[in-house]
CSV table of C-alpha atoms in Angstrom, one decimal:
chain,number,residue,atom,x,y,z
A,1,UNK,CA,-35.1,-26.7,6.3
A,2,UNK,CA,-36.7,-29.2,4.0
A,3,UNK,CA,-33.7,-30.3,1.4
A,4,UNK,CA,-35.4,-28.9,-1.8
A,5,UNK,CA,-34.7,-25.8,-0.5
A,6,UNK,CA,-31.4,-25.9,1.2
A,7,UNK,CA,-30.8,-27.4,-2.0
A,8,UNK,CA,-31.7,-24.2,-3.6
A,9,UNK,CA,-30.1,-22.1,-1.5
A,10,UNK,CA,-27.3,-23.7,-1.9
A,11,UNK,CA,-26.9,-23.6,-5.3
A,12,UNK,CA,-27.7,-19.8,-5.3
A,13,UNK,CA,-25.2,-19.1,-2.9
A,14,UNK,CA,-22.4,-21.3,-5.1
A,15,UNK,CA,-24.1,-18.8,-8.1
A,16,UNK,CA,-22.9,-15.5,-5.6
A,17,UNK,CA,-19.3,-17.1,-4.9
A,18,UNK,CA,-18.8,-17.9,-8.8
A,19,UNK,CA,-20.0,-14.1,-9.9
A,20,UNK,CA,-18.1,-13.0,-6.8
A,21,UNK,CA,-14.6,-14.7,-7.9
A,22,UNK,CA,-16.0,-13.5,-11.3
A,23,UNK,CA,-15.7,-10.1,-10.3
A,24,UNK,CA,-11.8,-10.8,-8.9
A,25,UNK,CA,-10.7,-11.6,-12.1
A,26,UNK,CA,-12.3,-9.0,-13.9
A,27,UNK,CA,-10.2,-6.6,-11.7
A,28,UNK,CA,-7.3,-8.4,-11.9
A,29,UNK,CA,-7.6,-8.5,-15.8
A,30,UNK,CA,-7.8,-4.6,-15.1
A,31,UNK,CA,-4.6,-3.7,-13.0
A,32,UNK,CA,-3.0,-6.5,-15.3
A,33,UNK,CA,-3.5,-4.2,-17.9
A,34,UNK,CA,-2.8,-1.2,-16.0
A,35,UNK,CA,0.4,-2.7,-15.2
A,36,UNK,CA,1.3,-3.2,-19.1
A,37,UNK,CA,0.3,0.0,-20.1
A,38,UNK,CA,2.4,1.7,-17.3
A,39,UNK,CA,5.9,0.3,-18.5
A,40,UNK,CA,5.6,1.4,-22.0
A,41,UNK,CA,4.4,4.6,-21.6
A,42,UNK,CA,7.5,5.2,-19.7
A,43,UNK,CA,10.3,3.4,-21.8
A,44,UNK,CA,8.6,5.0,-24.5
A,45,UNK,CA,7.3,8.3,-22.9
A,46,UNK,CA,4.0,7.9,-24.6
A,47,UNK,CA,1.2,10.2,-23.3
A,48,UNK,CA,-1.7,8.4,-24.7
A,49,UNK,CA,-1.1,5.0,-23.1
A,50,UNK,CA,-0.3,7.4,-19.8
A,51,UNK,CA,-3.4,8.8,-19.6
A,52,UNK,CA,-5.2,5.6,-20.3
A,53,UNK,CA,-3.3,4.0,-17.1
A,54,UNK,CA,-4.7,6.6,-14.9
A,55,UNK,CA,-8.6,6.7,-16.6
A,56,UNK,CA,-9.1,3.3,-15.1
A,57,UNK,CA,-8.2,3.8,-11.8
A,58,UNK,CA,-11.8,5.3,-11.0
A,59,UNK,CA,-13.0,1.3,-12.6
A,60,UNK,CA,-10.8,-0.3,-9.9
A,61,UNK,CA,-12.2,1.6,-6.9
A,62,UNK,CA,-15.4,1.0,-8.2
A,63,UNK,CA,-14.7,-2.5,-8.0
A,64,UNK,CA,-12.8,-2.8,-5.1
A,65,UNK,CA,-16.2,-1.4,-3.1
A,66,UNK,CA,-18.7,-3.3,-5.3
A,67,UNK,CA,-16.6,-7.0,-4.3
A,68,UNK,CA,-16.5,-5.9,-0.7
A,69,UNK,CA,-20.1,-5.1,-0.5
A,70,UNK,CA,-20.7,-8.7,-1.9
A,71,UNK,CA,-18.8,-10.5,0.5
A,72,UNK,CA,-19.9,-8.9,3.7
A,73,UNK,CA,-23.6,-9.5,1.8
A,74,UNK,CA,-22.9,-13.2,1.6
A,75,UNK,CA,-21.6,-13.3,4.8
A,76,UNK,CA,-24.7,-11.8,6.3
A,77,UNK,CA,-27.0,-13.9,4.7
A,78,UNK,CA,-25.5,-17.4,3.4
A,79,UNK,CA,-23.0,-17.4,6.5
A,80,UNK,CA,-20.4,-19.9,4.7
A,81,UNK,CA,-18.2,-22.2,6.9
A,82,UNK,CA,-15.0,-24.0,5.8
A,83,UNK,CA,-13.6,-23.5,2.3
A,84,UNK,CA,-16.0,-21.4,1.6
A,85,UNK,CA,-15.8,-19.1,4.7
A,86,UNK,CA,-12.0,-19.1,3.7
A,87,UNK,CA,-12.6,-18.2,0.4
A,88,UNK,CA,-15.2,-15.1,1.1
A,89,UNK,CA,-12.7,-13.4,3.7
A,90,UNK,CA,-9.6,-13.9,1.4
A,91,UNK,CA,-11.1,-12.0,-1.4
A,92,UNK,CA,-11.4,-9.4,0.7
A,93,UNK,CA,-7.9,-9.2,1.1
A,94,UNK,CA,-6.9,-10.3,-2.4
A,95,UNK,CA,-9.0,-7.0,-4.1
A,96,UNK,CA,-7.1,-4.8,-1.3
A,97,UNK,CA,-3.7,-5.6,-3.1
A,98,UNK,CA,-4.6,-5.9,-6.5
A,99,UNK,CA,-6.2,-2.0,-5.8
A,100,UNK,CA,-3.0,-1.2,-4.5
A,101,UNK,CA,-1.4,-2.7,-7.8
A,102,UNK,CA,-3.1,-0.5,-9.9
A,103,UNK,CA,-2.1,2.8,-7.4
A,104,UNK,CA,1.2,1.4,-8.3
A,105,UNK,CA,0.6,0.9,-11.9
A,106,UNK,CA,-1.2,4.7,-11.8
A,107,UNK,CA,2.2,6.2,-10.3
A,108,UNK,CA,4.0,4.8,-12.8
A,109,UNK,CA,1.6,6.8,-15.5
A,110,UNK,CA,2.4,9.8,-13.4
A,111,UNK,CA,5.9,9.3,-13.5
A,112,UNK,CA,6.1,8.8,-17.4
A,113,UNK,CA,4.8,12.0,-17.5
A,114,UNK,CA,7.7,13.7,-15.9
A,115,UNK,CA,9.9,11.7,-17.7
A,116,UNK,CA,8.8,13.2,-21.0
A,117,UNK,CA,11.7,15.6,-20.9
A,118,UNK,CA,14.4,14.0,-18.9
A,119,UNK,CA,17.3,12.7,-20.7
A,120,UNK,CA,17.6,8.9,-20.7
A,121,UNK,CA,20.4,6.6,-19.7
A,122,UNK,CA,19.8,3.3,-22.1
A,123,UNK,CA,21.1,0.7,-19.9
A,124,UNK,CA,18.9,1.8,-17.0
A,125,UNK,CA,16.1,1.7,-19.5
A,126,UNK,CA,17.0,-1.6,-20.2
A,127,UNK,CA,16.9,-2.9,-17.0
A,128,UNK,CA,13.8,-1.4,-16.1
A,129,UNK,CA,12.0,-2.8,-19.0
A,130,UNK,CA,13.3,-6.6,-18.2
A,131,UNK,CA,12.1,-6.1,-14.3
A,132,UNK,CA,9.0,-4.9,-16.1
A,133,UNK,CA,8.7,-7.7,-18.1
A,134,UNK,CA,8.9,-10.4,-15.0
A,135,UNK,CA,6.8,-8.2,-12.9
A,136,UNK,CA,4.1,-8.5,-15.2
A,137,UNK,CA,4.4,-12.4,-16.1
A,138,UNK,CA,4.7,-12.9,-12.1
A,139,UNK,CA,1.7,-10.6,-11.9
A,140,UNK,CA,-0.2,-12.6,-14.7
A,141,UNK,CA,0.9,-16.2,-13.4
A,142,UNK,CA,0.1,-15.3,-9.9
A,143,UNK,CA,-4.0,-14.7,-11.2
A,144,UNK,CA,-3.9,-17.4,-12.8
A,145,UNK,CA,-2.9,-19.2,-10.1
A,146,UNK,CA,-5.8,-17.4,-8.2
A,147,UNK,CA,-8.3,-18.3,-11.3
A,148,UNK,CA,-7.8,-22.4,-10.7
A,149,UNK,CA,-7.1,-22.2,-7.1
A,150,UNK,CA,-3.8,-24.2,-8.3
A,151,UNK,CA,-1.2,-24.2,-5.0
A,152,UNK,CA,1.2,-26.1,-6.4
A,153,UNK,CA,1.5,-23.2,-9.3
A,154,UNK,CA,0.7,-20.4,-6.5
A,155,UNK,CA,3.9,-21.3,-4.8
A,156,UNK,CA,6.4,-21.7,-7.5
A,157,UNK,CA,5.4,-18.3,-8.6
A,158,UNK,CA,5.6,-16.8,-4.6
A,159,UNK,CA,9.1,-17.9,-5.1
A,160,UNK,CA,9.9,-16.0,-7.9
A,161,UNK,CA,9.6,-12.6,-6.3
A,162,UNK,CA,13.4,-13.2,-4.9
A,163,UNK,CA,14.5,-12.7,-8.6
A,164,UNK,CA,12.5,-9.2,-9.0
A,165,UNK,CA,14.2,-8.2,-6.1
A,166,UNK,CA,17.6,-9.1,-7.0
A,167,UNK,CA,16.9,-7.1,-9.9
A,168,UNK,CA,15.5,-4.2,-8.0
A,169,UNK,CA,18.7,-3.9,-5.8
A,170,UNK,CA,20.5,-4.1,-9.5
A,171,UNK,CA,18.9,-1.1,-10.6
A,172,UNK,CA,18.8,0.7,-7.3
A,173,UNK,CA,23.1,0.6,-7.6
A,174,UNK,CA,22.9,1.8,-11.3
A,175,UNK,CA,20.8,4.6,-10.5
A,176,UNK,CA,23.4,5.1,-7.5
A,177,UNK,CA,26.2,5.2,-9.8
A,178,UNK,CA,25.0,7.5,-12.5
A,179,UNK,CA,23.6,9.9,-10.3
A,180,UNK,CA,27.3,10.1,-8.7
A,181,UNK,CA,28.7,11.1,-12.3
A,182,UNK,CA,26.1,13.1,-13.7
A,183,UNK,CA,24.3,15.1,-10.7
A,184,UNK,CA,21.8,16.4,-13.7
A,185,UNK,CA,20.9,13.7,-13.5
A,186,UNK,CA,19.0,13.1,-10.3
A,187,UNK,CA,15.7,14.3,-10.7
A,188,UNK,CA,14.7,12.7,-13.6
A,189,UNK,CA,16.7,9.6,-12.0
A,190,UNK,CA,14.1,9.5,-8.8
A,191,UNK,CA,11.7,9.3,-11.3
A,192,UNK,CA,13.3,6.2,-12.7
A,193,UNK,CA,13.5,5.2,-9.2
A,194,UNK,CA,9.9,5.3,-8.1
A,195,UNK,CA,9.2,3.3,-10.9
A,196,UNK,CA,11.7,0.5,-9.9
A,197,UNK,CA,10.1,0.8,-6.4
A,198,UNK,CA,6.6,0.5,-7.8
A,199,UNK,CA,7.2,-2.2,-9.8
A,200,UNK,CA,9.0,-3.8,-6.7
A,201,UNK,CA,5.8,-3.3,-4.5
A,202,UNK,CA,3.7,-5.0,-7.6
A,203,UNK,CA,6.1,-8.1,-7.2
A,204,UNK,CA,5.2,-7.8,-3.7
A,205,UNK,CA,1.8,-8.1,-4.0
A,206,UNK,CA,1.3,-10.4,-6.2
A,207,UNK,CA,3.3,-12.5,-4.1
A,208,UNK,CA,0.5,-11.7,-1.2
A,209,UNK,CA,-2.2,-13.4,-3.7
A,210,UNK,CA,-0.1,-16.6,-4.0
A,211,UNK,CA,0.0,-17.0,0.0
A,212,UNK,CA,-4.1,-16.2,-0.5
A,213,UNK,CA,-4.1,-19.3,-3.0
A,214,UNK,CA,-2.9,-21.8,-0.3
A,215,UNK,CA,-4.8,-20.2,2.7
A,216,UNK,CA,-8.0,-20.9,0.6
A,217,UNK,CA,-7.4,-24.5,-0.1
A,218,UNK,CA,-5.6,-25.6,2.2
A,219,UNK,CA,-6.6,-23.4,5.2
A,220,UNK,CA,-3.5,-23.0,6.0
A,221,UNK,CA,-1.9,-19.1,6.6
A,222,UNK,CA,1.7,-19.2,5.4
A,223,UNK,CA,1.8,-15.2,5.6
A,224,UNK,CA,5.1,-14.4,7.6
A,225,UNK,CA,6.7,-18.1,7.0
A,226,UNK,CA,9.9,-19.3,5.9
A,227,UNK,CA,9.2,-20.0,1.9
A,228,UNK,CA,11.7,-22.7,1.8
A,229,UNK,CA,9.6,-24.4,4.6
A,230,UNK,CA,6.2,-24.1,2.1
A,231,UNK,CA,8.0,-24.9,-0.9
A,232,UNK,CA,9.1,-28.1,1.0
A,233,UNK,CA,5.4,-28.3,2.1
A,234,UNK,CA,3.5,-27.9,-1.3
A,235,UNK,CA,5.9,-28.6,-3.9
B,1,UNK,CA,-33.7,-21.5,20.8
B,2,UNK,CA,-34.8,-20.6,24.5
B,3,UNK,CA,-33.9,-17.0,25.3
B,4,UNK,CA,-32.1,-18.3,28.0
B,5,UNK,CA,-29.4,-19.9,25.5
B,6,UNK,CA,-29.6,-17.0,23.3
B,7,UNK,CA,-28.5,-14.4,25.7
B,8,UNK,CA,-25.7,-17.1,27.1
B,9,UNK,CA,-24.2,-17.3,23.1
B,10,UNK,CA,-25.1,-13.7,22.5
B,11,UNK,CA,-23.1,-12.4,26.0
B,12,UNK,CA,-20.4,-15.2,25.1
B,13,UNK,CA,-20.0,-13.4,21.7
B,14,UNK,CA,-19.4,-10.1,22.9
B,15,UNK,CA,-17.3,-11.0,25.0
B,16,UNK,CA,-15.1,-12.8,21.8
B,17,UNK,CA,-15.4,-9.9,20.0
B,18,UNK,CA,-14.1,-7.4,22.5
B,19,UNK,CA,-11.2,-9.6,23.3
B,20,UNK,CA,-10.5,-9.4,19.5
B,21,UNK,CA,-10.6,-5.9,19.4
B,22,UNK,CA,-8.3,-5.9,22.8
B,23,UNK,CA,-6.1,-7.6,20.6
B,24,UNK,CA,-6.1,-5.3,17.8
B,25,UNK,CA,-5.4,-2.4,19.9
B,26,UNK,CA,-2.5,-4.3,21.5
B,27,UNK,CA,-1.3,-4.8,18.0
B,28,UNK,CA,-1.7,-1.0,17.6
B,29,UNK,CA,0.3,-0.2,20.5
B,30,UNK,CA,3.0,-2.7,19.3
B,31,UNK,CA,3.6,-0.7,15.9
B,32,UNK,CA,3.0,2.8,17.3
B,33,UNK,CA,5.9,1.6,19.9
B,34,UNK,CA,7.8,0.4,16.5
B,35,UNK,CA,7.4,3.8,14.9
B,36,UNK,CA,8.1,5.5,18.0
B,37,UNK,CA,11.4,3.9,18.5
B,38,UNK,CA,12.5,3.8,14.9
B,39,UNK,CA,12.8,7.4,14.3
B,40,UNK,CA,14.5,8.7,17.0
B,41,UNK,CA,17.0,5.5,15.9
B,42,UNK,CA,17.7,7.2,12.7
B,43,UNK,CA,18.3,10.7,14.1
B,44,UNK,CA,20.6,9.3,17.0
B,45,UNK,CA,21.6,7.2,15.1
B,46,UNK,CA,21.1,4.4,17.7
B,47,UNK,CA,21.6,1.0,17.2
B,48,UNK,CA,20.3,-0.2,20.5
B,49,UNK,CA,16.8,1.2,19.1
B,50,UNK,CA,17.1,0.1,15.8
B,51,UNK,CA,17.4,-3.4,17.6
B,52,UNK,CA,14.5,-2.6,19.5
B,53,UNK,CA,12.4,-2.2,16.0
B,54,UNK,CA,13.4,-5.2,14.3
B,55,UNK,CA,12.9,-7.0,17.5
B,56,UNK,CA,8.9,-6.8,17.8
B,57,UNK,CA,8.7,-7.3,13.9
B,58,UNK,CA,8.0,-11.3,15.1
B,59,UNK,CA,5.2,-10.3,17.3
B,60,UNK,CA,3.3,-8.0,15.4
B,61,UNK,CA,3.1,-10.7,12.9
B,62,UNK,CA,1.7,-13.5,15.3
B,63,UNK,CA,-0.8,-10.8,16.3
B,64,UNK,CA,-2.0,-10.5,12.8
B,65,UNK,CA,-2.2,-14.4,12.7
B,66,UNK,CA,-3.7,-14.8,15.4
B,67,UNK,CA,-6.5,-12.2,15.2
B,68,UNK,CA,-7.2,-13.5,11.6
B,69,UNK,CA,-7.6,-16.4,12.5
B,70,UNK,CA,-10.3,-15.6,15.7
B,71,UNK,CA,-12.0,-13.4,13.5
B,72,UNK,CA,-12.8,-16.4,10.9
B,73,UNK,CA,-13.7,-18.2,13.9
B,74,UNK,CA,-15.8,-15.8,15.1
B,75,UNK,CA,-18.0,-15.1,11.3
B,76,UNK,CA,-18.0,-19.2,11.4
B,77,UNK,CA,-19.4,-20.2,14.8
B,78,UNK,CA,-21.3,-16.5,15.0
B,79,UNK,CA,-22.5,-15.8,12.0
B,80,UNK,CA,-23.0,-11.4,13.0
B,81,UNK,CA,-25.1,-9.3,11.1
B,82,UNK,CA,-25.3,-5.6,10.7
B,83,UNK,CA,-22.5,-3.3,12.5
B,84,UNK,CA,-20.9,-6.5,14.3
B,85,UNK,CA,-20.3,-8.3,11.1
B,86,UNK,CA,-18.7,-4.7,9.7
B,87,UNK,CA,-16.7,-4.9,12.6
B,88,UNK,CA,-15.3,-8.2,11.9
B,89,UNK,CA,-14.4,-8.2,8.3
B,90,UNK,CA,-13.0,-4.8,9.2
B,91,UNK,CA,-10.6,-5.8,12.0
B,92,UNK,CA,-9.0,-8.2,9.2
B,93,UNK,CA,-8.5,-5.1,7.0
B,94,UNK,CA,-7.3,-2.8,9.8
B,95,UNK,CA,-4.8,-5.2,11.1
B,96,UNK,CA,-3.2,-5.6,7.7
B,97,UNK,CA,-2.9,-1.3,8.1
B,98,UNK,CA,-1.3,-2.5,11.0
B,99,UNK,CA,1.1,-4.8,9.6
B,100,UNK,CA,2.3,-2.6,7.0
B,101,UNK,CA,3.3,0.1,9.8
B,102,UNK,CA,5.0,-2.3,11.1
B,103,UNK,CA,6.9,-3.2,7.9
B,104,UNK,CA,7.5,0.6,7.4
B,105,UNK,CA,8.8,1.1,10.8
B,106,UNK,CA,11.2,-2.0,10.3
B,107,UNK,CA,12.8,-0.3,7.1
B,108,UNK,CA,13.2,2.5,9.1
B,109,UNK,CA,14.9,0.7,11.6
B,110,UNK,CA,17.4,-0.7,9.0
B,111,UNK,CA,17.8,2.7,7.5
B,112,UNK,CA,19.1,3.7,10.7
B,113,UNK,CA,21.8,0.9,10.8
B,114,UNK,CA,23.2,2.3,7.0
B,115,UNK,CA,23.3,5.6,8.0
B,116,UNK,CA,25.6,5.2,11.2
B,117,UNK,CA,28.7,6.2,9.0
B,118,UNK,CA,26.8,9.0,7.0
B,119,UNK,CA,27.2,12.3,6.8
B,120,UNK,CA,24.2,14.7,8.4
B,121,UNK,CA,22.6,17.2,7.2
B,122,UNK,CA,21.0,19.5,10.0
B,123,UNK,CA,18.1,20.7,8.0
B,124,UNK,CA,17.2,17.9,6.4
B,125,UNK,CA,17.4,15.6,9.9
B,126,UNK,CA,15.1,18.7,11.3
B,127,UNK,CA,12.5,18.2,8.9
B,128,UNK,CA,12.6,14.0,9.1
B,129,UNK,CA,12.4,14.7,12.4
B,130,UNK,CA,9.4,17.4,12.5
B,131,UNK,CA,7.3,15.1,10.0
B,132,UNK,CA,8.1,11.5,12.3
B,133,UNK,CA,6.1,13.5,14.8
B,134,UNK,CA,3.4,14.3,13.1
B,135,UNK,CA,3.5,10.8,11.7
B,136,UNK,CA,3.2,9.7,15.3
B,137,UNK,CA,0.3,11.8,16.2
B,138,UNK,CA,-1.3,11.0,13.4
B,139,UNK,CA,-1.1,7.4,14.5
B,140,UNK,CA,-2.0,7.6,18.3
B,141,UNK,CA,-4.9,9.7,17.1
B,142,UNK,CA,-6.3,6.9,14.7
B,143,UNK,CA,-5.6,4.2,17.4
B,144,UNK,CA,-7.9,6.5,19.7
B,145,UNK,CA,-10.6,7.2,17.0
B,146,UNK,CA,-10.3,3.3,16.4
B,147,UNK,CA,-10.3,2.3,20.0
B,148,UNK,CA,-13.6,4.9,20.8
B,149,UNK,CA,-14.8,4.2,17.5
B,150,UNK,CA,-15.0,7.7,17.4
B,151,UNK,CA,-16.3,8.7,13.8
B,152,UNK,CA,-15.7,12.7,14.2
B,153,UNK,CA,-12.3,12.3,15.4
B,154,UNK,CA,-11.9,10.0,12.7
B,155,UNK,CA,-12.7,11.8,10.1
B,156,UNK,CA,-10.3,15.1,11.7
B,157,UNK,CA,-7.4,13.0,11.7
B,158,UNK,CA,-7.5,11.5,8.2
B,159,UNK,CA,-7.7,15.1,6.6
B,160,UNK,CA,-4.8,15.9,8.7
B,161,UNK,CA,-2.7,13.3,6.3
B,162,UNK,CA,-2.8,16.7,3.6
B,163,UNK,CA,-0.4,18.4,5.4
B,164,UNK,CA,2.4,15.2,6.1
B,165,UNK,CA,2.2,14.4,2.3
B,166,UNK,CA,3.4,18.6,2.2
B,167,UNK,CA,5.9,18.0,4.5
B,168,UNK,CA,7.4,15.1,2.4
B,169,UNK,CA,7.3,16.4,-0.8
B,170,UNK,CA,9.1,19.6,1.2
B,171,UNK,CA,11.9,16.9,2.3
B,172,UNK,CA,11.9,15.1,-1.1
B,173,UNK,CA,12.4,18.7,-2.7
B,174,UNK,CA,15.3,19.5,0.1
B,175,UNK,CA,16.9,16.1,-0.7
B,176,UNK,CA,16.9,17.0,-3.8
B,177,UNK,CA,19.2,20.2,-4.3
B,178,UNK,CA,21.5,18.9,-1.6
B,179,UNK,CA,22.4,15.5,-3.7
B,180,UNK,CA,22.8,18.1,-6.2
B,181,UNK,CA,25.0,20.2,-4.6
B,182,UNK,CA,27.6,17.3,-3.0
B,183,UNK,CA,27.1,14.3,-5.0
B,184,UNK,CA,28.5,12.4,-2.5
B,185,UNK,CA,26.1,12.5,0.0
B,186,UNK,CA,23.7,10.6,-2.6
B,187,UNK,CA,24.0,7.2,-1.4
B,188,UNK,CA,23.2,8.5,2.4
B,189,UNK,CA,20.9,10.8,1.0
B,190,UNK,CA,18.9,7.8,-0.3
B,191,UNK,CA,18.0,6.0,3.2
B,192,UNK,CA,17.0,9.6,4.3
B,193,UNK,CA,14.2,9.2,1.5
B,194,UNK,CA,13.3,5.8,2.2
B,195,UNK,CA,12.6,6.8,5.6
B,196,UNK,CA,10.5,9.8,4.7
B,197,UNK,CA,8.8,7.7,2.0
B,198,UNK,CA,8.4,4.6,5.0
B,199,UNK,CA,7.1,7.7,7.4
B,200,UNK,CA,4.9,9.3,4.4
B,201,UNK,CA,2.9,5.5,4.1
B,202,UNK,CA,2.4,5.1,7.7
B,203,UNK,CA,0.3,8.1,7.3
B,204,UNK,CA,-1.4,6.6,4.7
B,205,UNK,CA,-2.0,3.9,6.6
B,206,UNK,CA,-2.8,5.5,9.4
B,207,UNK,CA,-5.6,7.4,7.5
B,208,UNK,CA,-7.0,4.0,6.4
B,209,UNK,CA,-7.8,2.6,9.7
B,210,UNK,CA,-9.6,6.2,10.3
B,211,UNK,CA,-11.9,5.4,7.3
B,212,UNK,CA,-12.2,1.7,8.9
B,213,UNK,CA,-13.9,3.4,11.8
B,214,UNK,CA,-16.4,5.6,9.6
B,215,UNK,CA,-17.7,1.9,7.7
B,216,UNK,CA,-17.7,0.0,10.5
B,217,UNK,CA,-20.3,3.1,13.0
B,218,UNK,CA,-22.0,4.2,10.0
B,219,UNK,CA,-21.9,1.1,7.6
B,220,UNK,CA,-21.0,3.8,4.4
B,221,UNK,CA,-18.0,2.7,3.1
B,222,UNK,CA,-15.2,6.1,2.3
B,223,UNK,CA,-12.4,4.9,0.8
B,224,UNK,CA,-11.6,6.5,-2.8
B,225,UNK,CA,-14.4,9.4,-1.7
B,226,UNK,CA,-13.5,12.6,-2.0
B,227,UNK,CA,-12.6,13.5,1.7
B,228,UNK,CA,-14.1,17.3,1.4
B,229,UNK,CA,-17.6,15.9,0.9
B,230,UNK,CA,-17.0,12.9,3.8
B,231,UNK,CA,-15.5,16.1,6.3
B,232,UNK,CA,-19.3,17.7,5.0
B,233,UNK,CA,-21.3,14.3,6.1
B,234,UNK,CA,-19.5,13.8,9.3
B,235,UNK,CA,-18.2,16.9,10.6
């Protein structure tokens, strides 16, 4: 190929990645605010920002097949290698998780729902909306993270999923408790607990696009590895 | 090239790419053994099993590794078009189905452990039971479809997910009234619903590899369709 035109095809195909990666964020920036829109309406039982959780869940399907259908185009037809190659199949896997962040986020919506009548135990509430709170800066931090392709930031935010889960368990032996001394409780208390689960999960999750972050620049999989060992390793 | 060569690289990657798949239905068999051993571990109650569970939990996620990582070797040395390139980016996607079951069939497995000093109740242990198997056979049957790449079977066994998501709102429901009626089976009562909640996601898992096999045969891509008009298409 004569180097005006690989030249050209080369800068095209840097063009698809960037509108690609493009794409990423823009669904990020969605479930993000599906996420923050989910918590609210069910501290504060508010329908309206409910239904609004739930109207863009047909945006993030939409999106999830669009991104896939780029990739496997690129990889058809520029057929990347190294970084790039990395960076192509990764997205794959990062729009799989953020879709299932916004299922999460949409089964929280549901949940607020049922809510609307149940009676409400305030220091639950309370604890649901801190976990919320660090859920959703993990979950923010974690795409930006993805945005710079910054590892050093990617892993100090992996690590803070441990707190969320500490946090879960905490709730998970309120709910215990309460349900124990007020068996009228319960239903509107699994309720409460599907939402602490969810919101677990999203921690989860965002945690999986962290371990994306350093697989794409570094080409190195730390999926299923000690996190001490990769803190040690990229801190 | 010369045709000679060509047919050398392009027998040389078939080969590749059936002992990836080979791999991926190991993996398959791995997890389907997990789930297999982790439900009869919570209704016996059997530690020896649970072990069992916990014990492949290593393996399944070297496999993952490991058939990642061919897989980007095989788009980067390769470069597949059409249905083989499908194939590829959808083995990564299938495997992480995979891994999940896995996961779910772990928490199972530590379910199991909790609930050696709980209290049973026969109808509720009847219905986990009734829905592991149909969990199970929901499983094997995707493996098949997968393994054939069978798209009719496929598409019969993901509509077959309908009825375990009836059977585990049933359980949820039964759960329920019994915390209700002795609070103090509530804390057992809880890793009863984890484990139908674990089992209720493996058939969700379960039902995405079967819409794996429908992209990767007919390249049309059926997640987030509605499944009536996909059973109309394909059946």
């Amino acid at each position: 190929m004569p180097p005006i035109i690989r030249e050209h095809t080369s800068h095209q195909f840097e063009h698809e990645l960037a509108e690609v990666r493009n794409l990423v964020l823009h669904m990020g920036g969605v479930v993000e605010e599906q996420v923050k829109n989910a918590v609210p309406a069910l501290i504060k039982i508010d329908g309206d920002l409910a239904e609004k959780v739930l109207s863009r869940d047909s945006e993030v399907n939409r999106l999830e097949l669009e991104i896939d259908e780029a990739c496997t185009k690129i990889l058809a037809l520029r057929q990347p290698t190294a970084s790039d190659l990395r960076m192509v199949t990764t997205i794959s896997k990062t729009i799989a998780d953020l879709e299932r962040i916004g299922d999460e986020a949409e089964k929280i919506g549901k949940n607020a729902a049922n809510l609307v009548m149940a009676e409400r135990n305030k220091g639950i509430f309370k604890s649901l909306k801190y976990m919320s709170e660090h859920v959703i800066s993990l979950l923010r931090q974690a795409l930006d993270a993805f945005a710079r392709m910054d590892v050093e930031a990617a892993v100090k935010v992996a690590g803070l999923d441990n707190e969320i889960d500490d946090e879960y368990d905490g709730i998970m032996r309120q709910l215990i408790t309460y349900m124990m001394e007020d068996p009228r409780s319960i239903k509107a208390s699994m309720d409460v607990i599907w939402t602490a689960r969810s919101l677990e999960r999203i921690g989860d999750h965002a945690t999986n696009i962290c371990e994306y972050v350093v697989y794409i620049v570094k080409g190195k999989d730390v999926r299923h590895k000690s996190w001490k060992q990769v803190e040690k390793d990229y801190l």
